[in-house]
PDB file of N, CA and C in Angstrom:
ATOM      1  N   GLN A 174      20.758  -5.843   1.655  1.00  0.00           N
ATOM      2  CA  GLN A 174      19.574  -6.108   2.480  1.00  0.00           C
ATOM      3  C   GLN A 174      18.396  -5.310   1.944  1.00  0.00           C
ATOM      4  N   VAL A 175      17.313  -6.024   1.683  1.00  0.00           N
ATOM      5  CA  VAL A 175      16.131  -5.368   1.156  1.00  0.00           C
ATOM      6  C   VAL A 175      15.346  -4.728   2.297  1.00  0.00           C
ATOM      7  N   GLN A 176      14.933  -3.510   2.065  1.00  0.00           N
ATOM      8  CA  GLN A 176      14.076  -2.827   3.043  1.00  0.00           C
ATOM      9  C   GLN A 176      12.934  -2.133   2.329  1.00  0.00           C
ATOM     10  N   LEU A 177      11.749  -2.252   2.912  1.00  0.00           N
ATOM     11  CA  LEU A 177      10.577  -1.491   2.494  1.00  0.00           C
ATOM     12  C   LEU A 177      10.118  -0.721   3.724  1.00  0.00           C
ATOM     13  N   VAL A 178      10.113   0.592   3.636  1.00  0.00           N
ATOM     14  CA  VAL A 178       9.793   1.416   4.786  1.00  0.00           C
ATOM     15  C   VAL A 178       8.568   2.266   4.461  1.00  0.00           C
ATOM     16  N   GLU A 179       7.482   1.973   5.185  1.00  0.00           N
ATOM     17  CA  GLU A 179       6.232   2.726   4.991  1.00  0.00           C
ATOM     18  C   GLU A 179       6.198   3.943   5.908  1.00  0.00           C
ATOM     19  N   SER A 180       5.456   4.933   5.478  1.00  0.00           N
ATOM     20  CA  SER A 180       5.218   6.124   6.288  1.00  0.00           C
ATOM     21  C   SER A 180       3.913   6.760   5.836  1.00  0.00           C
ATOM     22  N   GLY A 181       3.433   7.711   6.651  1.00  0.00           N
ATOM     23  CA  GLY A 181       2.253   8.462   6.258  1.00  0.00           C
ATOM     24  C   GLY A 181       0.975   8.069   6.970  1.00  0.00           C
ATOM     25  N   GLY A 182       1.025   7.030   7.774  1.00  0.00           N
ATOM     26  CA  GLY A 182      -0.169   6.640   8.508  1.00  0.00           C
ATOM     27  C   GLY A 182      -0.489   7.634   9.614  1.00  0.00           C
ATOM     28  N   GLY A 183      -1.642   7.447  10.218  1.00  0.00           N
ATOM     29  CA  GLY A 183      -2.031   8.337  11.310  1.00  0.00           C
ATOM     30  C   GLY A 183      -3.502   8.245  11.605  1.00  0.00           C
ATOM     31  N   LEU A 184      -3.972   9.217  12.367  1.00  0.00           N
ATOM     32  CA  LEU A 184      -5.367   9.303  12.772  1.00  0.00           C
ATOM     33  C   LEU A 184      -6.066  10.347  11.902  1.00  0.00           C
ATOM     34  N   VAL A 185      -7.194   9.961  11.342  1.00  0.00           N
ATOM     35  CA  VAL A 185      -7.931  10.880  10.466  1.00  0.00           C
ATOM     36  C   VAL A 185      -9.421  10.679  10.691  1.00  0.00           C
ATOM     37  N   GLN A 186     -10.188  11.732  10.488  1.00  0.00           N
ATOM     38  CA  GLN A 186     -11.640  11.643  10.639  1.00  0.00           C
ATOM     39  C   GLN A 186     -12.268  11.017   9.396  1.00  0.00           C
ATOM     40  N   PRO A 187     -13.441  10.428   9.550  1.00  0.00           N
ATOM     41  CA  PRO A 187     -14.147   9.907   8.368  1.00  0.00           C
ATOM     42  C   PRO A 187     -14.313  10.998   7.310  1.00  0.00           C
ATOM     43  N   GLY A 188     -14.079  10.619   6.069  1.00  0.00           N
ATOM     44  CA  GLY A 188     -14.127  11.574   4.973  1.00  0.00           C
ATOM     45  C   GLY A 188     -12.815  12.233   4.674  1.00  0.00           C
ATOM     46  N   GLY A 189     -11.844  12.029   5.539  1.00  0.00           N
ATOM     47  CA  GLY A 189     -10.537  12.645   5.364  1.00  0.00           C
ATOM     48  C   GLY A 189      -9.645  11.885   4.406  1.00  0.00           C
ATOM     49  N   SER A 190      -8.415  12.355   4.296  1.00  0.00           N
ATOM     50  CA  SER A 190      -7.455  11.784   3.356  1.00  0.00           C
ATOM     51  C   SER A 190      -6.109  11.549   4.035  1.00  0.00           C
ATOM     52  N   LEU A 191      -5.417  10.570   3.506  1.00  0.00           N
ATOM     53  CA  LEU A 191      -4.034  10.295   3.901  1.00  0.00           C
ATOM     54  C   LEU A 191      -3.272   9.832   2.675  1.00  0.00           C
ATOM     55  N   ARG A 192      -1.961  10.049   2.698  1.00  0.00           N
ATOM     56  CA  ARG A 192      -1.103   9.554   1.625  1.00  0.00           C
ATOM     57  C   ARG A 192      -0.005   8.708   2.239  1.00  0.00           C
ATOM     58  N   LEU A 193      -0.026   7.437   1.923  1.00  0.00           N
ATOM     59  CA  LEU A 193       1.010   6.528   2.396  1.00  0.00           C
ATOM     60  C   LEU A 193       2.141   6.474   1.381  1.00  0.00           C
ATOM     61  N   SER A 194       3.350   6.301   1.885  1.00  0.00           N
ATOM     62  CA  SER A 194       4.522   6.137   1.028  1.00  0.00           C
ATOM     63  C   SER A 194       5.302   4.915   1.472  1.00  0.00           C
ATOM     64  N   CYS A 195       5.968   4.297   0.528  1.00  0.00           N
ATOM     65  CA  CYS A 195       6.829   3.156   0.812  1.00  0.00           C
ATOM     66  C   CYS A 195       8.104   3.346   0.004  1.00  0.00           C
ATOM     67  N   VAL A 196       9.206   3.456   0.705  1.00  0.00           N
ATOM     68  CA  VAL A 196      10.500   3.622   0.048  1.00  0.00           C
ATOM     69  C   VAL A 196      11.239   2.293   0.096  1.00  0.00           C
ATOM     70  N   ALA A 197      11.684   1.844  -1.062  1.00  0.00           N
ATOM     71  CA  ALA A 197      12.373   0.559  -1.172  1.00  0.00           C
ATOM     72  C   ALA A 197      13.874   0.761  -1.357  1.00  0.00           C
ATOM     73  N   SER A 198      14.627  -0.171  -0.817  1.00  0.00           N
ATOM     74  CA  SER A 198      16.074  -0.162  -1.025  1.00  0.00           C
ATOM     75  C   SER A 198      16.574  -1.600  -1.071  1.00  0.00           C
ATOM     76  N   GLY A 199      17.707  -1.792  -1.755  1.00  0.00           N
ATOM     77  CA  GLY A 199      18.309  -3.116  -1.802  1.00  0.00           C
ATOM     78  C   GLY A 199      17.719  -4.057  -2.833  1.00  0.00           C
ATOM     79  N   LEU A 200      16.864  -3.538  -3.716  1.00  0.00           N
ATOM     80  CA  LEU A 200      16.287  -4.387  -4.754  1.00  0.00           C
ATOM     81  C   LEU A 200      16.135  -3.581  -6.038  1.00  0.00           C
ATOM     82  N   ALA A 201      15.984  -4.299  -7.141  1.00  0.00           N
ATOM     83  CA  ALA A 201      15.778  -3.653  -8.438  1.00  0.00           C
ATOM     84  C   ALA A 201      14.316  -3.230  -8.526  1.00  0.00           C
ATOM     85  N   PHE A 202      14.025  -2.097  -7.940  1.00  0.00           N
ATOM     86  CA  PHE A 202      12.642  -1.668  -7.721  1.00  0.00           C
ATOM     87  C   PHE A 202      11.826  -1.675  -9.007  1.00  0.00           C
ATOM     88  N   SER A 203      12.390  -1.234 -10.086  1.00  0.00           N
ATOM     89  CA  SER A 203      11.623  -1.100 -11.328  1.00  0.00           C
ATOM     90  C   SER A 203      11.227  -2.445 -11.929  1.00  0.00           C
ATOM     91  N   SER A 204      11.729  -3.534 -11.376  1.00  0.00           N
ATOM     92  CA  SER A 204      11.351  -4.866 -11.849  1.00  0.00           C
ATOM     93  C   SER A 204      10.195  -5.466 -11.067  1.00  0.00           C
ATOM     94  N   TYR A 205       9.858  -4.842  -9.955  1.00  0.00           N
ATOM     95  CA  TYR A 205       8.887  -5.409  -9.024  1.00  0.00           C
ATOM     96  C   TYR A 205       7.492  -4.823  -9.213  1.00  0.00           C
ATOM     97  N   ASN A 206       6.504  -5.724  -9.205  1.00  0.00           N
ATOM     98  CA  ASN A 206       5.143  -5.283  -8.997  1.00  0.00           C
ATOM     99  C   ASN A 206       5.030  -4.891  -7.527  1.00  0.00           C
ATOM    100  N   MET A 207       4.335  -3.812  -7.267  1.00  0.00           N
ATOM    101  CA  MET A 207       4.189  -3.327  -5.890  1.00  0.00           C
ATOM    102  C   MET A 207       2.728  -3.374  -5.469  1.00  0.00           C
ATOM    103  N   ARG A 208       2.520  -3.724  -4.222  1.00  0.00           N
ATOM    104  CA  ARG A 208       1.152  -3.866  -3.714  1.00  0.00           C
ATOM    105  C   ARG A 208       1.036  -3.258  -2.323  1.00  0.00           C
ATOM    106  N   TRP A 209      -0.138  -2.832  -2.013  1.00  0.00           N
ATOM    107  CA  TRP A 209      -0.506  -2.413  -0.665  1.00  0.00           C
ATOM    108  C   TRP A 209      -1.534  -3.415  -0.138  1.00  0.00           C
ATOM    109  N   TYR A 210      -1.249  -3.903   1.043  1.00  0.00           N
ATOM    110  CA  TYR A 210      -2.179  -4.754   1.772  1.00  0.00           C
ATOM    111  C   TYR A 210      -2.591  -4.008   3.040  1.00  0.00           C
ATOM    112  N   ARG A 211      -3.650  -4.506   3.658  1.00  0.00           N
ATOM    113  CA  ARG A 211      -4.018  -4.001   4.975  1.00  0.00           C
ATOM    114  C   ARG A 211      -4.559  -5.144   5.825  1.00  0.00           C
ATOM    115  N   GLN A 212      -4.407  -4.952   7.114  1.00  0.00           N
ATOM    116  CA  GLN A 212      -4.944  -5.946   8.044  1.00  0.00           C
ATOM    117  C   GLN A 212      -5.568  -5.235   9.225  1.00  0.00           C
ATOM    118  N   ALA A 213      -6.856  -5.448   9.387  1.00  0.00           N
ATOM    119  CA  ALA A 213      -7.601  -4.894  10.509  1.00  0.00           C
ATOM    120  C   ALA A 213      -7.575  -5.904  11.654  1.00  0.00           C
ATOM    121  N   PRO A 214      -7.768  -5.437  12.882  1.00  0.00           N
ATOM    122  CA  PRO A 214      -7.754  -6.344  14.028  1.00  0.00           C
ATOM    123  C   PRO A 214      -8.758  -7.475  13.869  1.00  0.00           C
ATOM    124  N   GLY A 215      -8.297  -8.693  14.058  1.00  0.00           N
ATOM    125  CA  GLY A 215      -9.180  -9.850  13.980  1.00  0.00           C
ATOM    126  C   GLY A 215      -9.556 -10.287  12.585  1.00  0.00           C
ATOM    127  N   LYS A 216      -8.953  -9.651  11.574  1.00  0.00           N
ATOM    128  CA  LYS A 216      -9.289  -9.985  10.190  1.00  0.00           C
ATOM    129  C   LYS A 216      -8.041 -10.439   9.438  1.00  0.00           C
ATOM    130  N   GLU A 217      -8.274 -11.116   8.314  1.00  0.00           N
ATOM    131  CA  GLU A 217      -7.154 -11.552   7.477  1.00  0.00           C
ATOM    132  C   GLU A 217      -6.582 -10.371   6.696  1.00  0.00           C
ATOM    133  N   ARG A 218      -5.333 -10.541   6.303  1.00  0.00           N
ATOM    134  CA  ARG A 218      -4.701  -9.511   5.498  1.00  0.00           C
ATOM    135  C   ARG A 218      -5.405  -9.430   4.139  1.00  0.00           C
ATOM    136  N   GLU A 219      -5.651  -8.217   3.692  1.00  0.00           N
ATOM    137  CA  GLU A 219      -6.427  -7.969   2.474  1.00  0.00           C
ATOM    138  C   GLU A 219      -5.588  -7.206   1.462  1.00  0.00           C
ATOM    139  N   LEU A 220      -5.608  -7.660   0.215  1.00  0.00           N
ATOM    140  CA  LEU A 220      -4.937  -6.933  -0.851  1.00  0.00           C
ATOM    141  C   LEU A 220      -5.770  -5.716  -1.229  1.00  0.00           C
ATOM    142  N   VAL A 221      -5.167  -4.557  -1.162  1.00  0.00           N
ATOM    143  CA  VAL A 221      -5.870  -3.305  -1.401  1.00  0.00           C
ATOM    144  C   VAL A 221      -5.645  -2.792  -2.822  1.00  0.00           C
ATOM    145  N   ALA A 222      -4.382  -2.758  -3.243  1.00  0.00           N
ATOM    146  CA  ALA A 222      -4.075  -2.199  -4.560  1.00  0.00           C
ATOM    147  C   ALA A 222      -2.766  -2.770  -5.085  1.00  0.00           C
ATOM    148  N   THR A 223      -2.704  -2.902  -6.405  1.00  0.00           N
ATOM    149  CA  THR A 223      -1.516  -3.416  -7.087  1.00  0.00           C
ATOM    150  C   THR A 223      -1.141  -2.475  -8.220  1.00  0.00           C
ATOM    151  N   ILE A 224       0.160  -2.288  -8.403  1.00  0.00           N
ATOM    152  CA  ILE A 224       0.646  -1.536  -9.559  1.00  0.00           C
ATOM    153  C   ILE A 224       1.777  -2.348 -10.188  1.00  0.00           C
ATOM    154  N   THR A 225       1.731  -2.504 -11.507  1.00  0.00           N
ATOM    155  CA  THR A 225       2.758  -3.276 -12.185  1.00  0.00           C
ATOM    156  C   THR A 225       4.085  -2.524 -12.206  1.00  0.00           C
ATOM    157  N   SER A 226       5.127  -3.217 -12.619  1.00  0.00           N
ATOM    158  CA  SER A 226       6.486  -2.683 -12.516  1.00  0.00           C
ATOM    159  C   SER A 226       6.660  -1.365 -13.261  1.00  0.00           C
ATOM    160  N   THR A 227       5.986  -1.230 -14.388  1.00  0.00           N
ATOM    161  CA  THR A 227       6.107   0.007 -15.169  1.00  0.00           C
ATOM    162  C   THR A 227       5.058   1.039 -14.787  1.00  0.00           C
ATOM    163  N   GLY A 228       4.133   0.637 -13.949  1.00  0.00           N
ATOM    164  CA  GLY A 228       3.036   1.541 -13.591  1.00  0.00           C
ATOM    165  C   GLY A 228       1.913   1.538 -14.597  1.00  0.00           C
ATOM    166  N   GLY A 229       2.005   0.651 -15.579  1.00  0.00           N
ATOM    167  CA  GLY A 229       1.022   0.668 -16.647  1.00  0.00           C
ATOM    168  C   GLY A 229      -0.326   0.067 -16.297  1.00  0.00           C
ATOM    169  N   ARG A 230      -0.359  -0.710 -15.225  1.00  0.00           N
ATOM    170  CA  ARG A 230      -1.632  -1.324 -14.838  1.00  0.00           C
ATOM    171  C   ARG A 230      -1.801  -1.216 -13.340  1.00  0.00           C
ATOM    172  N   LYS A 231      -3.020  -0.860 -12.941  1.00  0.00           N
ATOM    173  CA  LYS A 231      -3.358  -0.736 -11.523  1.00  0.00           C
ATOM    174  C   LYS A 231      -4.635  -1.514 -11.272  1.00  0.00           C
ATOM    175  N   VAL A 232      -4.670  -2.213 -10.158  1.00  0.00           N
ATOM    176  CA  VAL A 232      -5.842  -2.994  -9.788  1.00  0.00           C
ATOM    177  C   VAL A 232      -6.189  -2.672  -8.342  1.00  0.00           C
ATOM    178  N   TYR A 233      -7.488  -2.531  -8.079  1.00  0.00           N
ATOM    179  CA  TYR A 233      -7.943  -2.162  -6.742  1.00  0.00           C
ATOM    180  C   TYR A 233      -8.962  -3.156  -6.222  1.00  0.00           C
ATOM    181  N   ALA A 234      -8.974  -3.303  -4.910  1.00  0.00           N
ATOM    182  CA  ALA A 234     -10.052  -4.041  -4.272  1.00  0.00           C
ATOM    183  C   ALA A 234     -11.344  -3.251  -4.446  1.00  0.00           C
ATOM    184  N   ASP A 235     -12.464  -3.974  -4.550  1.00  0.00           N
ATOM    185  CA  ASP A 235     -13.746  -3.297  -4.722  1.00  0.00           C
ATOM    186  C   ASP A 235     -14.033  -2.324  -3.585  1.00  0.00           C
ATOM    187  N   SER A 236     -13.553  -2.669  -2.406  1.00  0.00           N
ATOM    188  CA  SER A 236     -13.851  -1.852  -1.223  1.00  0.00           C
ATOM    189  C   SER A 236     -13.188  -0.472  -1.268  1.00  0.00           C
ATOM    190  N   VAL A 237     -12.170  -0.287  -2.098  1.00  0.00           N
ATOM    191  CA  VAL A 237     -11.459   1.001  -2.144  1.00  0.00           C
ATOM    192  C   VAL A 237     -11.521   1.652  -3.524  1.00  0.00           C
ATOM    193  N   LYS A 238     -12.116   0.972  -4.489  1.00  0.00           N
ATOM    194  CA  LYS A 238     -12.159   1.489  -5.860  1.00  0.00           C
ATOM    195  C   LYS A 238     -12.843   2.850  -5.893  1.00  0.00           C
ATOM    196  N   GLY A 239     -12.210   3.790  -6.558  1.00  0.00           N
ATOM    197  CA  GLY A 239     -12.748   5.135  -6.663  1.00  0.00           C
ATOM    198  C   GLY A 239     -12.342   6.052  -5.519  1.00  0.00           C
ATOM    199  N   ARG A 240     -11.754   5.492  -4.481  1.00  0.00           N
ATOM    200  CA  ARG A 240     -11.328   6.298  -3.325  1.00  0.00           C
ATOM    201  C   ARG A 240      -9.815   6.297  -3.142  1.00  0.00           C
ATOM    202  N   PHE A 241      -9.176   5.184  -3.479  1.00  0.00           N
ATOM    203  CA  PHE A 241      -7.728   5.045  -3.309  1.00  0.00           C
ATOM    204  C   PHE A 241      -7.045   5.066  -4.676  1.00  0.00           C
ATOM    205  N   THR A 242      -5.834   5.594  -4.689  1.00  0.00           N
ATOM    206  CA  THR A 242      -5.028   5.611  -5.914  1.00  0.00           C
ATOM    207  C   THR A 242      -3.607   5.180  -5.588  1.00  0.00           C
ATOM    208  N   ILE A 243      -3.130   4.178  -6.308  1.00  0.00           N
ATOM    209  CA  ILE A 243      -1.749   3.726  -6.152  1.00  0.00           C
ATOM    210  C   ILE A 243      -0.909   4.328  -7.264  1.00  0.00           C
ATOM    211  N   SER A 244       0.306   4.719  -6.924  1.00  0.00           N
ATOM    212  CA  SER A 244       1.226   5.273  -7.916  1.00  0.00           C
ATOM    213  C   SER A 244       2.654   4.912  -7.513  1.00  0.00           C
ATOM    214  N   ARG A 245       3.565   5.075  -8.446  1.00  0.00           N
ATOM    215  CA  ARG A 245       4.962   4.757  -8.144  1.00  0.00           C
ATOM    216  C   ARG A 245       5.886   5.713  -8.888  1.00  0.00           C
ATOM    217  N   ASP A 246       7.067   5.865  -8.316  1.00  0.00           N
ATOM    218  CA  ASP A 246       8.135   6.644  -8.936  1.00  0.00           C
ATOM    219  C   ASP A 246       9.370   5.749  -8.944  1.00  0.00           C
ATOM    220  N   ASN A 247       9.655   5.151 -10.064  1.00  0.00           N
ATOM    221  CA  ASN A 247      10.764   4.197 -10.129  1.00  0.00           C
ATOM    222  C   ASN A 247      12.111   4.881  -9.919  1.00  0.00           C
ATOM    223  N   ALA A 248      12.215   6.136 -10.279  1.00  0.00           N
ATOM    224  CA  ALA A 248      13.466   6.863 -10.080  1.00  0.00           C
ATOM    225  C   ALA A 248      13.772   7.047  -8.598  1.00  0.00           C
ATOM    226  N   LYS A 249      12.728   7.099  -7.782  1.00  0.00           N
ATOM    227  CA  LYS A 249      12.895   7.272  -6.337  1.00  0.00           C
ATOM    228  C   LYS A 249      12.614   5.990  -5.562  1.00  0.00           C
ATOM    229  N   ALA A 250      12.352   4.900  -6.293  1.00  0.00           N
ATOM    230  CA  ALA A 250      12.069   3.611  -5.643  1.00  0.00           C
ATOM    231  C   ALA A 250      10.988   3.763  -4.579  1.00  0.00           C
ATOM    232  N   THR A 251       9.913   4.420  -4.965  1.00  0.00           N
ATOM    233  CA  THR A 251       8.846   4.745  -4.011  1.00  0.00           C
ATOM    234  C   THR A 251       7.500   4.394  -4.614  1.00  0.00           C
ATOM    235  N   VAL A 252       6.623   3.875  -3.775  1.00  0.00           N
ATOM    236  CA  VAL A 252       5.238   3.640  -4.156  1.00  0.00           C
ATOM    237  C   VAL A 252       4.355   4.368  -3.150  1.00  0.00           C
ATOM    238  N   HIS A 253       3.261   4.935  -3.666  1.00  0.00           N
ATOM    239  CA  HIS A 253       2.354   5.712  -2.816  1.00  0.00           C
ATOM    240  C   HIS A 253       0.962   5.104  -2.852  1.00  0.00           C
ATOM    241  N   LEU A 254       0.208   5.383  -1.806  1.00  0.00           N
ATOM    242  CA  LEU A 254      -1.216   5.056  -1.792  1.00  0.00           C
ATOM    243  C   LEU A 254      -1.940   6.296  -1.299  1.00  0.00           C
ATOM    244  N   GLU A 255      -2.639   6.938  -2.223  1.00  0.00           N
ATOM    245  CA  GLU A 255      -3.445   8.110  -1.893  1.00  0.00           C
ATOM    246  C   GLU A 255      -4.819   7.610  -1.486  1.00  0.00           C
ATOM    247  N   MET A 256      -5.235   7.952  -0.263  1.00  0.00           N
ATOM    248  CA  MET A 256      -6.494   7.458   0.266  1.00  0.00           C
ATOM    249  C   MET A 256      -7.417   8.640   0.551  1.00  0.00           C
ATOM    250  N   ASN A 257      -8.538   8.680  -0.123  1.00  0.00           N
ATOM    251  CA  ASN A 257      -9.518   9.753   0.050  1.00  0.00           C
ATOM    252  C   ASN A 257     -10.840   9.178   0.538  1.00  0.00           C
ATOM    253  N   SER A 258     -11.688  10.051   1.025  1.00  0.00           N
ATOM    254  CA  SER A 258     -13.026   9.657   1.511  1.00  0.00           C
ATOM    255  C   SER A 258     -12.914   8.466   2.447  1.00  0.00           C
ATOM    256  N   LEU A 259     -12.020   8.572   3.398  1.00  0.00           N
ATOM    257  CA  LEU A 259     -11.752   7.455   4.291  1.00  0.00           C
ATOM    258  C   LEU A 259     -12.965   7.128   5.145  1.00  0.00           C
ATOM    259  N   LYS A 260     -13.132   5.829   5.389  1.00  0.00           N
ATOM    260  CA  LYS A 260     -14.251   5.316   6.174  1.00  0.00           C
ATOM    261  C   LYS A 260     -13.706   4.627   7.431  1.00  0.00           C
ATOM    262  N   LEU A 261     -14.611   4.437   8.371  1.00  0.00           N
ATOM    263  CA  LEU A 261     -14.219   3.757   9.609  1.00  0.00           C
ATOM    264  C   LEU A 261     -13.599   2.390   9.310  1.00  0.00           C
ATOM    265  N   GLU A 262     -14.159   1.717   8.310  1.00  0.00           N
ATOM    266  CA  GLU A 262     -13.694   0.358   7.996  1.00  0.00           C
ATOM    267  C   GLU A 262     -12.357   0.334   7.268  1.00  0.00           C
ATOM    268  N   ASP A 263     -11.798   1.473   6.973  1.00  0.00           N
ATOM    269  CA  ASP A 263     -10.449   1.517   6.405  1.00  0.00           C
ATOM    270  C   ASP A 263      -9.369   1.436   7.480  1.00  0.00           C
ATOM    271  N   THR A 264      -9.787   1.471   8.729  1.00  0.00           N
ATOM    272  CA  THR A 264      -8.831   1.361   9.821  1.00  0.00           C
ATOM    273  C   THR A 264      -8.111   0.023   9.768  1.00  0.00           C
ATOM    274  N   ALA A 265      -6.787   0.078   9.744  1.00  0.00           N
ATOM    275  CA  ALA A 265      -5.980  -1.141   9.611  1.00  0.00           C
ATOM    276  C   ALA A 265      -4.507  -0.760   9.647  1.00  0.00           C
ATOM    277  N   VAL A 266      -3.673  -1.775   9.744  1.00  0.00           N
ATOM    278  CA  VAL A 266      -2.252  -1.592   9.473  1.00  0.00           C
ATOM    279  C   VAL A 266      -2.045  -1.835   7.980  1.00  0.00           C
ATOM    280  N   TYR A 267      -1.397  -0.904   7.330  1.00  0.00           N
ATOM    281  CA  TYR A 267      -1.174  -0.981   5.889  1.00  0.00           C
ATOM    282  C   TYR A 267       0.270  -1.386   5.624  1.00  0.00           C
ATOM    283  N   TYR A 268       0.405  -2.387   4.748  1.00  0.00           N
ATOM    284  CA  TYR A 268       1.714  -2.959   4.448  1.00  0.00           C
ATOM    285  C   TYR A 268       2.058  -2.780   2.981  1.00  0.00           C
ATOM    286  N   CYS A 269       3.288  -2.447   2.740  1.00  0.00           N
ATOM    287  CA  CYS A 269       3.842  -2.383   1.396  1.00  0.00           C
ATOM    288  C   CYS A 269       4.423  -3.758   1.052  1.00  0.00           C
ATOM    289  N   ASN A 270       4.233  -4.185  -0.178  1.00  0.00           N
ATOM    290  CA  ASN A 270       4.691  -5.504  -0.612  1.00  0.00           C
ATOM    291  C   ASN A 270       5.338  -5.393  -1.992  1.00  0.00           C
ATOM    292  N   ALA A 271       6.470  -6.051  -2.153  1.00  0.00           N
ATOM    293  CA  ALA A 271       7.164  -6.089  -3.442  1.00  0.00           C
ATOM    294  C   ALA A 271       7.220  -7.528  -3.924  1.00  0.00           C
ATOM    295  N   LEU A 272       6.827  -7.754  -5.166  1.00  0.00           N
ATOM    296  CA  LEU A 272       6.773  -9.108  -5.697  1.00  0.00           C
ATOM    297  C   LEU A 272       7.396  -9.173  -7.079  1.00  0.00           C
ATOM    298  N   TYR A 273       8.396 -10.030  -7.206  1.00  0.00           N
ATOM    299  CA  TYR A 273       8.959 -10.345  -8.514  1.00  0.00           C
ATOM    300  C   TYR A 273       9.446 -11.784  -8.422  1.00  0.00           C
ATOM    301  N   VAL A 274      10.714 -12.009  -8.415  1.00  0.00           N
ATOM    302  CA  VAL A 274      11.239 -13.360  -8.195  1.00  0.00           C
ATOM    303  C   VAL A 274      11.049 -13.753  -6.735  1.00  0.00           C
ATOM    304  N   ARG A 275      11.230 -12.764  -5.866  1.00  0.00           N
ATOM    305  CA  ARG A 275      10.996 -12.962  -4.437  1.00  0.00           C
ATOM    306  C   ARG A 275       9.973 -11.952  -3.959  1.00  0.00           C
ATOM    307  N   GLU A 276       9.558 -12.166  -2.733  1.00  0.00           N
ATOM    308  CA  GLU A 276       8.546 -11.290  -2.153  1.00  0.00           C
ATOM    309  C   GLU A 276       9.075 -10.662  -0.874  1.00  0.00           C
ATOM    310  N   TYR A 277       8.809  -9.376  -0.731  1.00  0.00           N
ATOM    311  CA  TYR A 277       9.272  -8.647   0.444  1.00  0.00           C
ATOM    312  C   TYR A 277       8.128  -7.833   1.034  1.00  0.00           C
ATOM    313  N   TRP A 278       8.231  -7.637   2.357  1.00  0.00           N
ATOM    314  CA  TRP A 278       7.200  -6.889   3.088  1.00  0.00           C
ATOM    315  C   TRP A 278       7.814  -5.762   3.890  1.00  0.00           C
ATOM    316  N   GLY A 279       7.060  -4.692   4.021  1.00  0.00           N
ATOM    317  CA  GLY A 279       7.421  -3.647   4.952  1.00  0.00           C
ATOM    318  C   GLY A 279       6.908  -3.974   6.341  1.00  0.00           C
ATOM    319  N   GLN A 280       7.193  -3.059   7.287  1.00  0.00           N
ATOM    320  CA  GLN A 280       6.813  -3.313   8.678  1.00  0.00           C
ATOM    321  C   GLN A 280       5.395  -2.855   8.987  1.00  0.00           C
ATOM    322  N   GLY A 281       4.816  -2.064   8.082  1.00  0.00           N
ATOM    323  CA  GLY A 281       3.445  -1.610   8.260  1.00  0.00           C
ATOM    324  C   GLY A 281       3.348  -0.222   8.866  1.00  0.00           C
ATOM    325  N   THR A 282       2.260   0.444   8.538  1.00  0.00           N
ATOM    326  CA  THR A 282       1.957   1.749   9.122  1.00  0.00           C
ATOM    327  C   THR A 282       0.481   1.770   9.497  1.00  0.00           C
ATOM    328  N   GLN A 283       0.190   2.274  10.674  1.00  0.00           N
ATOM    329  CA  GLN A 283      -1.181   2.253  11.199  1.00  0.00           C
ATOM    330  C   GLN A 283      -1.997   3.403  10.617  1.00  0.00           C
ATOM    331  N   VAL A 284      -3.165   3.069  10.134  1.00  0.00           N
ATOM    332  CA  VAL A 284      -4.148   4.060   9.707  1.00  0.00           C
ATOM    333  C   VAL A 284      -5.388   3.870  10.568  1.00  0.00           C
ATOM    334  N   THR A 285      -5.775   4.923  11.248  1.00  0.00           N
ATOM    335  CA  THR A 285      -6.960   4.879  12.099  1.00  0.00           C
ATOM    336  C   THR A 285      -7.932   5.956  11.649  1.00  0.00           C
ATOM    337  N   VAL A 286      -9.127   5.518  11.299  1.00  0.00           N
ATOM    338  CA  VAL A 286     -10.189   6.444  10.896  1.00  0.00           C
ATOM    339  C   VAL A 286     -11.214   6.464  12.021  1.00  0.00           C
ATOM    340  N   SER A 287     -11.335   7.624  12.650  1.00  0.00           N
ATOM    341  CA  SER A 287     -12.207   7.727  13.814  1.00  0.00           C
ATOM    342  C   SER A 287     -12.675   9.168  13.986  1.00  0.00           C
ATOM    343  N   SER A 288     -13.908   9.302  14.483  1.00  0.00           N
ATOM    344  CA  SER A 288     -14.414  10.643  14.765  1.00  0.00           C
ATOM    345  C   SER A 288     -14.176  11.000  16.228  1.00  0.00           C
TER     346      SER A 288
END
C-alpha cells in the first residue's frame, strides 16, 4: 500500500518560515518525480514545485520562486519543501504528489500565514 504522509504545516507570521516533509512508503521512491501542490479555500489546486527522480532538476511556480526550495533524500524516501518569506497568500493546504507510472497523493498539511 502506497502512502505519502506530509508533516510540518502550522501557523506562521508573514515573513516567517516553515519546512514541510513528505515521507513515502510502498513505492520505488527513487523512480518518482515528486511535486508539492497547494490549494487555498475557493481556489483550484496549484502546482508549487517539482523535483525530478534524481533531484537533478527543480521547477517552481512563479509565485514561490526565490522563496521556496524543494529537495529530496532518496535514501529516506522523503521530499521536503523549505518555505521562507511566507506571505498571507501562501495560506493553503499543501499536498505531496508522486508521479511515475502511477500517481499518488498525500492527505495534505495545513499552512496558515497570519499576523
